[in-house]
Structures are given as structure tokens and as C-alpha cells.
Amino acid sequence: MKRIVIIILIIGIAFLGILYFSKSKNGKIVQGEGFEAAAGGLLQEISAHAASNDVDILVDEKSLMNFDYSVHIDDSLNVYGDERFLEDIMGCSVIVYKNGSVVVERGEEKFAFPSNELISTEDHVYIPLTDYARRLGYDMEYIFSRNAVDFHNIDGGKFLPKVYDMRDDGRVTPVRDQGKLGTCWAFASLGALETVTMPQEENAYSVDHMSMNNGFSLDLSEGGEHTMAIAYLAAWKGPVMEDQDPYGDGETRTGLRAQKHLEEAIILDDHDDEKIKTAIWKYGGVETSIYMEMSYGEETSKYYNTDTASYYYDGDSQPNHDLIIVGWDDTYPKERFTIHPSKDGAYICKNSWGTEFGDKGYIYISYEDANICNQAIVYSKVADNDNYENIYQTDLLGWVGQIGYGEEKSYFANVYTAKSDELLKAVSFYATGPDTKFSVYIVDEFTDKKSLMDRKLIGKGETRYAGYYTVNLDRQIELSKGQKFAVVVYIETPGTEKPIAIECDGGERTKDLDLTDGEGYISLWGEVWYRAEENDCNVCLKVFTDDK
């Protein structure tokens, strides 16, 4: 970006210098009168152009306009990137501390920024890039004609260290003990969620509340899974603080307000070590499942080495235990496992069997373990509980099943009635597979399903992974009390014939399923619509508003 400023200055100097040279006796080139004012005027003009228009972000000339990233350009044409862009695209680890300072790491580079060097808004923290982008692996150039900042990777995208432990950066809460209850899934999901805001915030969330207020018909001995955790969090049922509903007393409290609102959870469905490490590096702890032959810490197993706190299972049993990956060590010797895998390397995992088990509650699991990371969950975006004032939803049990028309694309819609004068701010839904593209529409006045043809585009984008996503809309929609409106989503998910996530009958565990609480519709082409409830399901599509 500096290049364009330098070019402008050179041209100005050259032009004014030539004029002066023709009048100079000794031929010396000097700055003509008004040079500084002219250069300053150009700078102001360029910065005003950038400020008055949305600045696009290009990576190797490919636009990221459909993704929710942003940059800021100040009056001196210095570029600042938001924390999510540095994490998602540049491969940085961005750590925010309680005093507002930020540490940015990428590979072997590490920079600390005090709060007065950052630009903070309601939604973002912007981090200086002009003097740091190249050391973070990118050349950067401002393109005036496109009002865009183009980033070019110069190091081959190698940003992960060989060894990383979140504990070293104060990003992990203390180890806890589930006892003999089947609550490892809740410890793993909430423990992973806790890491997202650390070290800026250190919260201990209530496992009892998640285990006993998730809406599924399972008792504490029957276990659970990540879809239950995501549904509980996405519905604003939780999380609540541990001291509000302490663990292990067999009781729970109702009516508690969620302390955070989940906005995004990424689901990785294939064992890809680079993706898992990248998720830890960028976002926080990763919830995953393994087959643990031991049912609790005092037992032993041929797959577990007590001396080295290492575990490697090479059988074909299905997962039965959840824990959190908080780091990795590519150099961890394979000889430390009782059964030797073919290569070195281990994930550093936080368990929920107390500090007496393993290495003060942690164990090292081989990259080649039969189950680890075959499915992994990253709670990649969490907000304070005042991000939106109201939630409209019909899918309290979340993503239980899928529906579609044998095609990778479909439409789905939910109809709601505004409870007061409000502003429609965002919607949320699930992407049931990677590389999903979507468009969001509004129907201002809904009367019957024919109204769904009269829809207006208010947002679009794409996701790289399956998961739960919240989409902030391009513009705010005013709603009046009693107004019946509909939100419509077009979704395209490669490789699936049923791209729509639905709440539906999932057997005994969903016996409290309620299909009377909503009005949903599904369609292949967005022209002929069918009631979701007549297909025994609710579509997973929530709406978020603020009071006017």
C-alpha cells in the first residue's frame, strides 16, 4: 500500500522538479512551491475515497466480499485488519488480554500491541498491518481503482509451530472432575467454549445446567453429544456460570439467563491434522471424541501408558468419551506409547477425570489414534449476551436430521410475528456440509405461502465448513408489532442430497419434540412450497432482533 503513496510522491516530485529545472542555472532538482500541500491533498483524497466506500479485501486478487471480514484505513493510509481476518485468512493467533492489549503470533513471529495502538469498535478490534504484514507472511497493496486491499502470501502459508500448548498463553481453564456421571460431552463442549474468550475472560460454565436443561430426554448417566451442546447454546439456554448451578448435586436451576450467545460453531468431519491445529491456533480448544477403554481414571488399559500419560488406540470400537484438544507436539516420540504408532506426534488433551489422572489431568494422544479428530467441534465465535435483544426460534433441539429433494440446493423459510416494534438484525442456521453458499431474503408481509415468492435479498455469503452460523444482515429491517414476516434462505451444499438441517423425531431422546410452535416451509426451486410441519419437522432457522 505504501507503494502507491510513494509513486504519487515521486510523480509529483518529478513533475515539479522538471518545471524548476528548466529555470535553474545549476540544474539542481528541488521541490517546487506548494509541493507539501499537493502531496497532502492527494493523501486526503485517497483516504476520503477509502473511507466513503466499503473497502474490499482481496487475497491474491480474489475478493472476500461474501465473507464477514473488514479492514480499516486511516487518514494516513495505514491499514488495520479485524481480528477475524488475521485469524481466518492470515493464519495468526490473536490473543486479547484483560487490559485491552493484543498479542499476534504467526509461525515464529510475535507482536504485542497496547490498546492505544488498536482501533476498537462495537464489533471489532482492528490491528495495525502496514508495518507488520510482511513479517506476518503477506505483501499488501491498496488498489485505488477497486478501493480494495490486496494481500499476497509470500511464505507458502506455513504459519504453525511444531509445538504449541494453549496453557502457555493462559488460554485454558482448570481441569475438573466429572466423577462417575456420563457428562464428559458437556465438560468437553463447555471447556472448549471457555477457551474462546481467554485470557481476556476466565469463566467456569455450569455442566449441570447444560446436562439437565438441554431439552433432550437423557439422564446424566446416558451421555450426550456435540449436537446437543450446540442446540443448547444456540437456543440461548446457556451457558450459565458454575456458581449459579453447581455440579454433582443432582439438582438444577431453571430461569437462569445465558451469560454468552453462541454465534458460530465449526464442525470438522474428517481427520485433518493441519485443520485441527489451525483451529486450536486461531480459535481455542477443540472438542473431539475417542474410544477410551478405561471408564474412569483409576482403571488401566493396554492402550494407556501411565508413566508418560500417553494414549493410542488402534482398534475398531466407536468413540465413547469426549475431551478437549488444547495443543500439539509434532516431536512427541512414538516410543512413549505402549503400542507404537508409525510416526511421532501427539495432541495435548484436557480430560475431565480430575488432576490425579494423567499429567495433572492432561494426556497425550497419538495423531494416529483410530478415532481422535474424525469429528471435531470448534466454538469459533461467541458474543456477550447483549449482542441481540430478542430471539425467534422453533428448533430448540437444533440439528437432529436433514431434509431435501435429492439435490445439493434447496430453499427453506420460517414465519414469525413481531412481538413489538423491532429491527431485524441477523439470522442463524446450519450448514450441513463444507463449502456451503447461501442467500438470505426477507418477506415483509406474509399472508400465505404464495408470499414467499415476494422476497427481497438482504444478505449472502459462503462457509468453508459444516456448522452453525449467524449471519449479520446487509441492512436492518424495521418490523412493527404484530407484523407477520418470513425469512427465507437459499442454500447450496456440495455433495449432499439433503442440505436443510431440521429438528425432527430422533427416537427416545427427542420425545419432548414440539412441532406446534412454528410455521416453516421448504422448497426445491423457491416457487412451490411445502409446510415443514407436515413433513414432521421444524426447519433450523432463527431470527435475531433489537427493540426500536
Coordinates of C-alpha atoms in Angstrom, one line a residue:
M1 CA 0.0 0.0 0.0
K2 CA 2.9 2.3 0.7
R3 CA 3.8 1.7 -3.0
I4 CA 1.0 3.8 -4.3
V5 CA 1.8 6.7 -1.9
I6 CA 5.5 6.6 -3.0
I7 CA 4.6 6.5 -6.7
I8 CA 2.3 9.5 -6.3
L9 CA 5.1 11.4 -4.4
I10 CA 7.7 10.5 -7.0
I11 CA 5.5 11.7 -9.9
G12 CA 4.8 14.9 -8.0
I13 CA 8.4 15.5 -7.3
A14 CA 9.5 14.7 -10.8
F15 CA 6.9 17.0 -12.4
L16 CA 7.6 19.9 -10.1
G17 CA 11.3 19.3 -10.3
I18 CA 11.3 19.3 -14.1
L19 CA 9.5 22.7 -14.1
Y20 CA 12.0 24.1 -11.7
F21 CA 15.0 22.5 -13.6
S22 CA 14.2 24.4 -16.7
K23 CA 14.6 27.7 -14.8
S24 CA 17.6 26.6 -12.6
K25 CA 21.1 27.7 -13.6
N26 CA 23.0 24.8 -12.0
G27 CA 20.4 22.1 -12.8
K28 CA 19.7 21.1 -9.2
I29 CA 16.3 19.5 -8.7
V30 CA 14.4 20.9 -5.8
Q31 CA 10.9 20.8 -4.5
G32 CA 8.7 23.5 -6.0
E33 CA 6.5 25.8 -4.1
G34 CA 3.3 24.1 -2.9
F35 CA 4.7 20.5 -3.0
E36 CA 3.7 19.6 0.5
A37 CA 0.2 20.9 0.1
A38 CA -0.2 19.0 -3.2
A39 CA 1.0 15.7 -1.7
G40 CA -1.2 16.2 1.4
G41 CA -4.2 16.9 -0.8
L42 CA -3.6 13.7 -2.7
L43 CA -3.4 11.8 0.5
Q44 CA -6.6 13.3 1.8
E45 CA -8.4 12.5 -1.4
I46 CA -7.3 8.8 -1.4
S47 CA -8.2 8.4 2.3
A48 CA -11.6 10.1 1.8
H49 CA -12.3 7.7 -1.1
A50 CA -11.4 4.7 1.1
A51 CA -13.5 6.0 4.0
S52 CA -16.6 6.7 1.9
N53 CA -16.9 3.3 0.4
D54 CA -16.7 -0.3 1.7
V55 CA -13.1 -1.4 1.3
D56 CA -12.9 -4.8 -0.3
I57 CA -10.4 -7.4 0.8
L58 CA -8.5 -9.4 -1.9
V59 CA -6.3 -12.4 -1.3
D60 CA -4.2 -12.9 -4.4
E61 CA -6.8 -10.8 -6.2
K62 CA -9.7 -13.0 -5.1
S63 CA -12.4 -11.0 -3.4
L64 CA -13.6 -11.9 0.1
M65 CA -16.7 -9.7 -0.1
N66 CA -19.0 -12.6 0.7
F67 CA -17.2 -13.3 4.0
D68 CA -17.7 -11.1 7.1
Y69 CA -14.2 -9.6 7.2
S70 CA -13.3 -5.9 7.3
V71 CA -10.3 -3.6 7.2
H72 CA -9.9 0.0 8.3
I73 CA -7.8 2.6 6.5
D74 CA -6.9 5.8 8.5
D75 CA -6.2 9.3 7.3
S76 CA -2.5 8.4 6.7
L77 CA -3.5 5.3 4.6
N78 CA -2.4 2.9 7.3
V79 CA -4.2 -0.4 7.0
Y80 CA -5.8 -2.2 10.0
G81 CA -7.3 -5.7 9.9
D82 CA -10.0 -7.0 12.1
E83 CA -9.1 -9.9 14.4
R84 CA -11.1 -12.5 12.5
F85 CA -9.3 -11.7 9.2
L86 CA -6.0 -12.1 10.9
E87 CA -7.1 -15.4 12.3
D88 CA -9.1 -16.9 9.4
I89 CA -7.1 -15.7 6.4
M90 CA -3.6 -14.7 7.6
G91 CA -3.3 -17.7 9.9
C92 CA -2.5 -15.6 13.0
S93 CA -3.2 -16.4 16.6
V94 CA -4.8 -13.3 18.1
I95 CA -4.8 -13.2 21.9
V96 CA -6.8 -10.4 23.6
Y97 CA -5.9 -9.6 27.3
K98 CA -7.9 -8.1 30.1
N99 CA -6.2 -4.7 29.7
G100 CA -7.3 -4.5 26.1
S101 CA -3.8 -5.3 24.7
V102 CA -3.4 -7.8 21.9
V103 CA -0.7 -10.3 21.1
V104 CA -0.4 -11.6 17.5
E105 CA 1.6 -14.7 16.6
R106 CA 2.3 -16.4 13.3
G107 CA 5.0 -19.0 13.0
E108 CA 8.0 -17.7 14.9
E109 CA 6.8 -14.0 14.8
K110 CA 5.2 -12.5 17.8
F111 CA 4.0 -8.9 18.2
A112 CA 2.4 -7.2 21.2
F113 CA 0.1 -4.2 20.7
P114 CA -1.0 -2.0 23.6
S115 CA -4.6 -0.9 23.5
N116 CA -3.8 2.7 22.3
E117 CA -2.3 1.3 19.1
L118 CA -5.5 -0.6 18.2
I119 CA -8.8 0.7 16.8
S120 CA -11.8 -0.7 18.7
T121 CA -15.4 -0.6 17.6
E122 CA -18.5 -2.2 18.9
D123 CA -18.0 -5.3 16.7
H124 CA -14.3 -5.5 16.0
V125 CA -10.7 -4.9 17.2
Y126 CA -8.6 -3.6 14.3
I127 CA -4.9 -4.4 14.4
P128 CA -2.1 -2.5 12.6
L129 CA -0.9 -4.2 9.4
T130 CA 1.0 -1.6 7.4
D131 CA 4.4 -2.2 9.2
Y132 CA 3.7 -5.8 10.1
A133 CA 2.0 -7.6 7.2
R134 CA 5.2 -8.7 5.5
R135 CA 6.6 -10.2 8.7
L136 CA 3.3 -12.0 9.1
G137 CA 3.7 -13.6 5.7
Y138 CA 1.9 -11.2 3.3
D139 CA 2.7 -8.4 0.9
M140 CA -0.1 -5.8 1.0
E141 CA -1.2 -3.2 -1.6
Y142 CA -4.0 -0.7 -1.8
I143 CA -5.7 -0.6 -5.2
F144 CA -7.4 2.8 -5.6
S145 CA -9.5 1.9 -8.7
R146 CA -11.2 -1.0 -6.8
N147 CA -11.0 0.5 -3.3
A148 CA -9.5 -2.8 -2.2
V149 CA -6.5 -4.0 -0.2
D150 CA -4.8 -7.0 -1.9
F151 CA -2.9 -9.4 0.2
H152 CA -0.3 -11.7 -1.4
N153 CA 1.1 -14.6 0.6
I154 CA 4.9 -14.8 0.4
D155 CA 5.8 -17.7 2.7
G156 CA 3.7 -20.6 1.3
G157 CA 1.2 -20.4 4.1
K158 CA 3.4 -22.0 6.7
F159 CA 2.2 -20.5 10.0
L160 CA 2.0 -23.3 12.5
P161 CA 4.8 -24.0 15.0
K162 CA 5.9 -27.6 15.6
V163 CA 4.8 -27.5 19.3
Y164 CA 2.0 -25.4 20.7
D165 CA 0.3 -25.6 24.1
M166 CA -2.6 -23.2 24.9
R167 CA -1.7 -23.4 28.6
D168 CA 1.5 -21.4 27.9
D169 CA -0.7 -18.4 26.8
G170 CA -3.1 -18.7 29.7
R171 CA -5.9 -19.9 27.4
V172 CA -7.2 -22.9 29.3
T173 CA -9.4 -23.1 32.4
P174 CA -8.5 -25.6 35.3
V175 CA -9.1 -29.3 35.0
R176 CA -12.4 -30.5 36.5
D177 CA -13.7 -34.0 37.6
Q178 CA -16.9 -35.5 36.1
G179 CA -16.9 -38.3 38.6
K180 CA -18.9 -41.4 37.6
L181 CA -21.5 -39.5 35.6
G182 CA -21.8 -39.6 31.8
T183 CA -21.2 -35.9 31.4
C184 CA -17.9 -35.9 29.5
W185 CA -19.6 -34.4 26.5
A186 CA -20.8 -31.3 28.5
F187 CA -17.4 -30.9 30.1
A188 CA -15.7 -31.0 26.7
S189 CA -18.1 -28.6 25.0
L190 CA -18.2 -26.1 27.8
G191 CA -14.4 -26.4 28.4
A192 CA -13.8 -25.7 24.7
L193 CA -16.2 -22.8 24.8
E194 CA -14.4 -21.4 27.9
T195 CA -11.1 -21.1 25.9
V196 CA -12.6 -18.9 23.2
T197 CA -12.6 -15.8 25.4
M198 CA -9.4 -16.5 27.3
P199 CA -7.2 -14.9 28.6
Q200 CA -9.4 -11.8 28.4
E201 CA -12.1 -13.6 30.4
E202 CA -11.9 -16.7 32.5
N203 CA -15.3 -18.2 33.0
A204 CA -16.3 -21.6 34.5
Y205 CA -19.6 -22.7 33.0
S206 CA -22.2 -25.0 34.6
V207 CA -22.1 -28.6 33.3
D208 CA -25.2 -29.5 35.4
H209 CA -27.2 -26.8 33.7
M210 CA -26.2 -28.0 30.2
S211 CA -26.7 -31.6 31.1
M212 CA -30.1 -31.1 32.7
N213 CA -31.7 -28.3 30.6
N214 CA -30.8 -29.2 27.0
G215 CA -34.3 -30.4 26.1
F216 CA -33.3 -33.9 25.3
S217 CA -34.7 -36.9 27.2
L218 CA -31.4 -38.3 28.6
D219 CA -30.3 -38.6 32.2
L220 CA -26.8 -37.9 33.5
S221 CA -25.7 -41.5 33.1
E222 CA -26.6 -41.7 29.3
G223 CA -24.1 -39.2 27.9
G224 CA -24.7 -36.8 25.1
E225 CA -23.0 -35.3 22.0
H226 CA -21.9 -32.1 20.4
T227 CA -25.2 -31.5 18.5
M228 CA -27.0 -31.3 21.9
A229 CA -24.4 -28.8 23.1
I230 CA -24.7 -26.6 20.1
A231 CA -28.5 -26.7 20.2
Y232 CA -28.5 -25.7 23.9
L233 CA -26.1 -22.8 23.3
A234 CA -27.7 -21.6 20.1
A235 CA -31.1 -21.5 21.8
W236 CA -29.8 -19.1 24.5
K237 CA -30.5 -21.7 27.2
G238 CA -26.9 -21.3 28.3
P239 CA -24.1 -21.2 29.2
V240 CA -24.6 -20.1 32.8
M241 CA -22.0 -19.8 35.5
E242 CA -20.9 -22.8 37.5
D243 CA -21.6 -21.0 40.8
Q244 CA -25.2 -20.5 39.6
D245 CA -25.8 -24.2 39.2
P246 CA -23.0 -26.2 40.9
Y247 CA -22.0 -29.6 39.6
G248 CA -22.8 -33.0 41.0
D249 CA -25.7 -32.3 43.4
G250 CA -28.4 -33.9 41.2
E251 CA -30.3 -30.6 41.0
T252 CA -30.5 -27.7 38.6
R253 CA -31.9 -24.2 38.4
T254 CA -34.3 -23.0 35.8
G255 CA -34.9 -19.5 34.6
L256 CA -31.2 -18.5 34.5
R257 CA -30.0 -16.2 31.8
A258 CA -27.3 -17.3 29.3
Q259 CA -24.1 -15.5 30.0
K260 CA -22.9 -15.7 26.4
H261 CA -24.5 -16.2 23.0
L262 CA -23.0 -18.7 20.6
E263 CA -22.8 -17.2 17.1
E264 CA -20.7 -19.8 15.3
A265 CA -19.6 -23.4 15.8
I266 CA -17.5 -25.2 13.1
I267 CA -17.8 -29.0 12.6
L268 CA -14.8 -30.8 11.0
D269 CA -15.8 -34.2 9.8
D270 CA -12.5 -35.6 8.6
H271 CA -9.3 -36.3 10.4
D272 CA -7.1 -33.5 9.0
D273 CA -4.3 -32.7 11.4
E274 CA -3.5 -29.3 9.8
K275 CA -7.1 -28.2 10.1
I276 CA -7.3 -29.2 13.8
K277 CA -4.0 -27.5 14.7
T278 CA -5.1 -24.4 12.8
A279 CA -8.4 -24.3 14.7
I280 CA -6.6 -24.5 18.0
W281 CA -4.1 -21.9 17.0
K282 CA -6.8 -19.5 15.8
Y283 CA -9.9 -20.0 17.9
G284 CA -9.3 -22.2 21.0
G285 CA -9.8 -25.7 22.3
V286 CA -11.3 -28.4 20.0
E287 CA -13.9 -30.8 21.3
T288 CA -13.5 -34.3 20.0
S289 CA -14.3 -38.0 20.7
I290 CA -12.1 -41.1 21.3
Y291 CA -12.6 -44.6 22.3
M292 CA -11.4 -44.8 25.9
E293 CA -11.1 -48.4 27.1
M294 CA -10.9 -47.1 30.7
S295 CA -14.2 -45.9 32.1
Y296 CA -12.5 -43.8 34.8
G297 CA -9.1 -42.7 35.9
E298 CA -8.2 -45.4 38.4
E299 CA -8.6 -48.2 35.8
T300 CA -5.8 -49.3 33.5
S301 CA -5.6 -50.2 29.8
K302 CA -3.0 -51.7 27.4
Y303 CA -3.6 -48.6 25.3
Y304 CA -2.6 -46.2 28.1
N305 CA 0.9 -45.6 29.3
T306 CA 0.7 -44.4 32.9
D307 CA 4.3 -43.3 33.1
T308 CA 4.0 -40.9 30.1
A309 CA 0.3 -40.1 30.3
S310 CA 0.0 -41.2 26.7
Y311 CA -2.8 -43.0 24.9
Y312 CA -3.0 -44.7 21.5
Y313 CA -6.0 -46.8 20.4
D314 CA -5.7 -48.7 17.1
G315 CA -8.8 -50.9 17.3
D316 CA -12.2 -50.5 15.6
S317 CA -14.5 -49.6 18.6
Q318 CA -16.6 -46.5 18.2
P319 CA -16.0 -43.4 20.4
N320 CA -17.3 -43.3 23.9
H321 CA -15.6 -40.4 25.5
D322 CA -15.2 -36.6 24.8
L323 CA -12.3 -34.4 25.7
I324 CA -10.6 -31.1 24.5
I325 CA -7.5 -30.8 22.4
V326 CA -5.5 -27.8 23.6
G327 CA -2.3 -28.2 21.7
W328 CA 0.1 -30.5 19.9
D329 CA 3.7 -31.7 19.7
D330 CA 5.0 -32.9 16.4
T331 CA 8.2 -34.1 18.1
Y332 CA 6.4 -36.3 20.7
P333 CA 8.3 -39.7 20.4
K334 CA 6.2 -42.6 19.3
E335 CA 8.1 -44.8 21.7
R336 CA 6.3 -43.2 24.6
F337 CA 3.1 -45.0 23.7
T338 CA 2.6 -48.6 24.9
I339 CA 1.6 -49.6 21.3
H340 CA 3.9 -47.7 18.9
P341 CA 2.2 -45.8 16.1
S342 CA 4.1 -45.4 12.8
K343 CA 5.2 -41.8 13.4
D344 CA 5.9 -39.3 16.1
G345 CA 3.4 -36.7 17.3
A346 CA 0.7 -36.2 19.8
Y347 CA -2.2 -34.0 20.6
I348 CA -2.2 -32.4 24.1
C349 CA -5.7 -33.1 25.5
K350 CA -7.5 -31.8 28.6
N351 CA -9.6 -34.6 30.2
S352 CA -12.4 -34.4 32.8
W353 CA -11.2 -37.0 35.3
G354 CA -9.5 -34.6 37.8
T355 CA -5.9 -33.6 38.2
E356 CA -4.8 -37.0 39.7
F357 CA -5.2 -38.6 36.3
G358 CA -2.6 -38.4 33.6
D359 CA -0.2 -35.4 33.6
K360 CA -2.2 -33.2 36.1
G361 CA -5.4 -34.0 34.2
Y362 CA -3.9 -33.9 30.7
I363 CA -3.0 -36.8 28.3
Y364 CA -1.1 -37.1 25.1
I365 CA -2.9 -38.9 22.3
S366 CA -1.3 -40.1 19.1
Y367 CA -2.1 -38.4 15.8
E368 CA -2.8 -41.9 14.6
D369 CA -5.4 -42.8 17.2
A370 CA -8.3 -44.6 15.5
N371 CA -11.0 -42.0 16.5
I372 CA -9.5 -38.7 17.5
C373 CA -10.5 -35.8 15.2
N374 CA -12.7 -38.0 13.0
Q375 CA -15.2 -35.4 14.1
A376 CA -14.2 -32.2 15.9
I377 CA -16.1 -29.1 17.0
V378 CA -14.7 -25.6 17.3
Y379 CA -16.8 -22.9 19.1
S380 CA -15.3 -20.3 16.9
K381 CA -17.4 -17.2 17.7
V382 CA -19.1 -16.3 21.0
A383 CA -20.6 -13.0 21.9
D384 CA -21.8 -11.2 25.0
N385 CA -25.4 -11.8 25.9
D386 CA -26.5 -8.3 24.8
N387 CA -25.5 -8.7 21.1
Y388 CA -29.2 -9.0 20.2
E389 CA -32.2 -8.4 22.4
N390 CA -34.6 -10.9 21.0
I391 CA -34.5 -14.4 19.5
Y392 CA -37.2 -16.0 17.4
Q393 CA -36.9 -19.8 17.0
T394 CA -38.8 -23.1 16.6
D395 CA -35.8 -25.6 16.7
L396 CA -35.0 -25.8 20.4
L397 CA -33.4 -29.3 19.8
G398 CA -31.4 -28.0 16.9
W399 CA -29.9 -30.1 14.1
V400 CA -31.4 -33.6 14.6
G401 CA -31.8 -34.6 11.0
Q402 CA -31.7 -33.3 7.4
I403 CA -34.2 -33.0 4.6
G404 CA -34.1 -32.1 0.9
Y405 CA -35.1 -33.1 -2.6
G406 CA -32.2 -35.2 -3.8
E407 CA -30.3 -32.1 -4.9
E408 CA -27.5 -30.2 -3.2
K409 CA -29.6 -27.0 -3.2
S410 CA -32.9 -26.0 -1.6
Y411 CA -34.9 -23.2 0.0
F412 CA -36.3 -23.1 3.5
A413 CA -38.2 -20.4 5.4
N414 CA -39.7 -19.7 8.8
V415 CA -42.6 -17.3 9.5
Y416 CA -42.6 -15.2 12.7
T417 CA -44.8 -12.4 14.2
A418 CA -43.0 -9.4 15.7
K419 CA -43.7 -9.1 19.4
S420 CA -43.0 -5.3 19.4
D421 CA -41.5 -2.6 17.2
E422 CA -38.1 -4.1 16.4
L423 CA -35.2 -4.1 14.0
L424 CA -34.3 -7.4 12.3
K425 CA -30.5 -7.7 12.7
A426 CA -29.4 -11.3 12.0
V427 CA -30.4 -14.8 11.2
S428 CA -28.8 -18.2 12.0
F429 CA -28.9 -21.7 10.5
Y430 CA -26.7 -24.7 9.9
A431 CA -24.5 -25.6 7.0
T432 CA -24.8 -29.4 6.8
G433 CA -21.5 -29.7 4.8
P434 CA -18.4 -27.7 3.8
D435 CA -18.2 -25.1 1.1
T436 CA -21.9 -24.1 1.5
K437 CA -23.2 -21.0 -0.3
F438 CA -26.2 -19.2 0.9
S439 CA -28.5 -16.2 0.3
V440 CA -30.9 -14.7 2.8
Y441 CA -34.2 -13.0 1.9
I442 CA -37.0 -11.2 3.7
V443 CA -40.7 -11.2 3.1
D444 CA -42.0 -8.1 4.8
E445 CA -45.7 -9.0 4.8
F446 CA -46.5 -12.7 5.0
T447 CA -50.1 -13.9 4.3
D448 CA -49.7 -17.3 2.9
K449 CA -47.1 -19.4 1.2
K450 CA -47.5 -17.5 -2.1
S451 CA -46.0 -14.6 -0.2
L452 CA -42.6 -16.4 -0.2
M453 CA -42.3 -15.5 -3.9
D454 CA -42.2 -11.8 -3.0
R455 CA -38.8 -12.0 -1.3
K456 CA -36.0 -9.4 -1.2
L457 CA -32.3 -10.3 -0.9
I458 CA -30.8 -8.9 2.3
G459 CA -27.6 -11.0 2.7
K460 CA -25.4 -13.7 1.1
G461 CA -22.2 -15.5 1.7
E462 CA -20.5 -18.8 2.0
T463 CA -19.0 -21.0 4.6
R464 CA -15.9 -23.3 4.4
Y465 CA -17.0 -25.9 6.9
A466 CA -20.2 -27.5 8.2
G467 CA -21.5 -26.0 11.4
Y468 CA -23.8 -23.4 13.0
Y469 CA -23.6 -19.8 11.6
T470 CA -25.0 -16.4 12.4
V471 CA -25.3 -14.0 9.5
N472 CA -25.4 -10.3 10.2
L473 CA -27.7 -8.7 7.5
D474 CA -26.6 -6.2 5.0
R475 CA -29.3 -3.8 6.2
Q476 CA -31.6 -3.5 9.1
I477 CA -35.3 -4.3 8.5
E478 CA -37.9 -2.4 10.5
L479 CA -40.7 -4.6 12.0
S480 CA -43.9 -3.3 13.6
K481 CA -45.6 -5.0 16.5
G482 CA -47.9 -7.8 15.2
Q483 CA -46.3 -7.8 11.7
K484 CA -46.1 -11.3 10.3
F485 CA -42.9 -11.7 8.3
A486 CA -40.8 -14.5 6.9
V487 CA -37.1 -15.1 6.5
V488 CA -36.1 -17.3 3.5
V489 CA -32.7 -19.0 3.0
Y490 CA -31.4 -20.4 -0.2
I491 CA -28.6 -22.9 0.5
E492 CA -26.3 -24.9 -1.8
T493 CA -24.1 -27.6 -0.1
P494 CA -21.9 -29.7 -2.5
G495 CA -22.1 -33.4 -2.1
T496 CA -25.4 -33.7 -0.2
E497 CA -28.9 -34.6 -1.3
K498 CA -30.4 -33.2 1.9
P499 CA -28.9 -29.8 2.6
I500 CA -31.5 -28.5 5.1
A501 CA -30.9 -29.0 8.8
I502 CA -34.1 -29.9 10.7
E503 CA -35.5 -30.6 14.2
C504 CA -37.3 -33.9 13.9
D505 CA -38.0 -37.2 15.7
G506 CA -34.7 -38.7 16.8
G507 CA -36.1 -41.6 18.9
E508 CA -36.5 -41.7 22.6
R509 CA -34.1 -38.9 23.3
T510 CA -36.3 -36.4 21.4
K511 CA -39.7 -37.5 22.9
D512 CA -40.3 -33.9 24.0
L513 CA -40.1 -32.7 20.4
D514 CA -42.7 -29.9 19.7
L515 CA -43.8 -29.3 16.1
T516 CA -46.7 -27.0 17.0
D517 CA -44.5 -24.0 17.8
G518 CA -43.7 -22.8 14.3
E519 CA -44.6 -22.2 10.7
G520 CA -41.9 -23.4 8.4
Y521 CA -41.6 -24.1 4.6
I522 CA -39.3 -25.9 2.3
S523 CA -38.9 -25.8 -1.5
L524 CA -36.6 -27.0 -4.2
W525 CA -36.7 -24.0 -6.6
G526 CA -38.3 -21.4 -4.3
E527 CA -41.5 -21.5 -6.3
V528 CA -43.6 -24.4 -4.9
W529 CA -43.6 -24.5 -1.1
Y530 CA -44.5 -27.2 1.4
R531 CA -45.1 -26.9 5.1
A532 CA -42.2 -28.3 7.1
E533 CA -44.5 -29.4 10.0
E534 CA -46.5 -31.6 7.5
N535 CA -43.2 -33.3 6.8
D536 CA -42.8 -33.9 10.6
C537 CA -40.1 -31.3 11.2
N538 CA -39.2 -27.8 12.1
V539 CA -36.5 -26.0 10.0
C540 CA -33.5 -24.7 11.8
L541 CA -33.7 -21.0 11.1
K542 CA -33.6 -18.5 13.9
V543 CA -34.1 -14.7 13.8
F544 CA -32.5 -12.1 16.0
T545 CA -33.8 -8.5 16.6
D546 CA -33.3 -5.4 18.7
D547 CA -36.1 -3.3 20.1
K548 CA -36.6 0.0 18.2

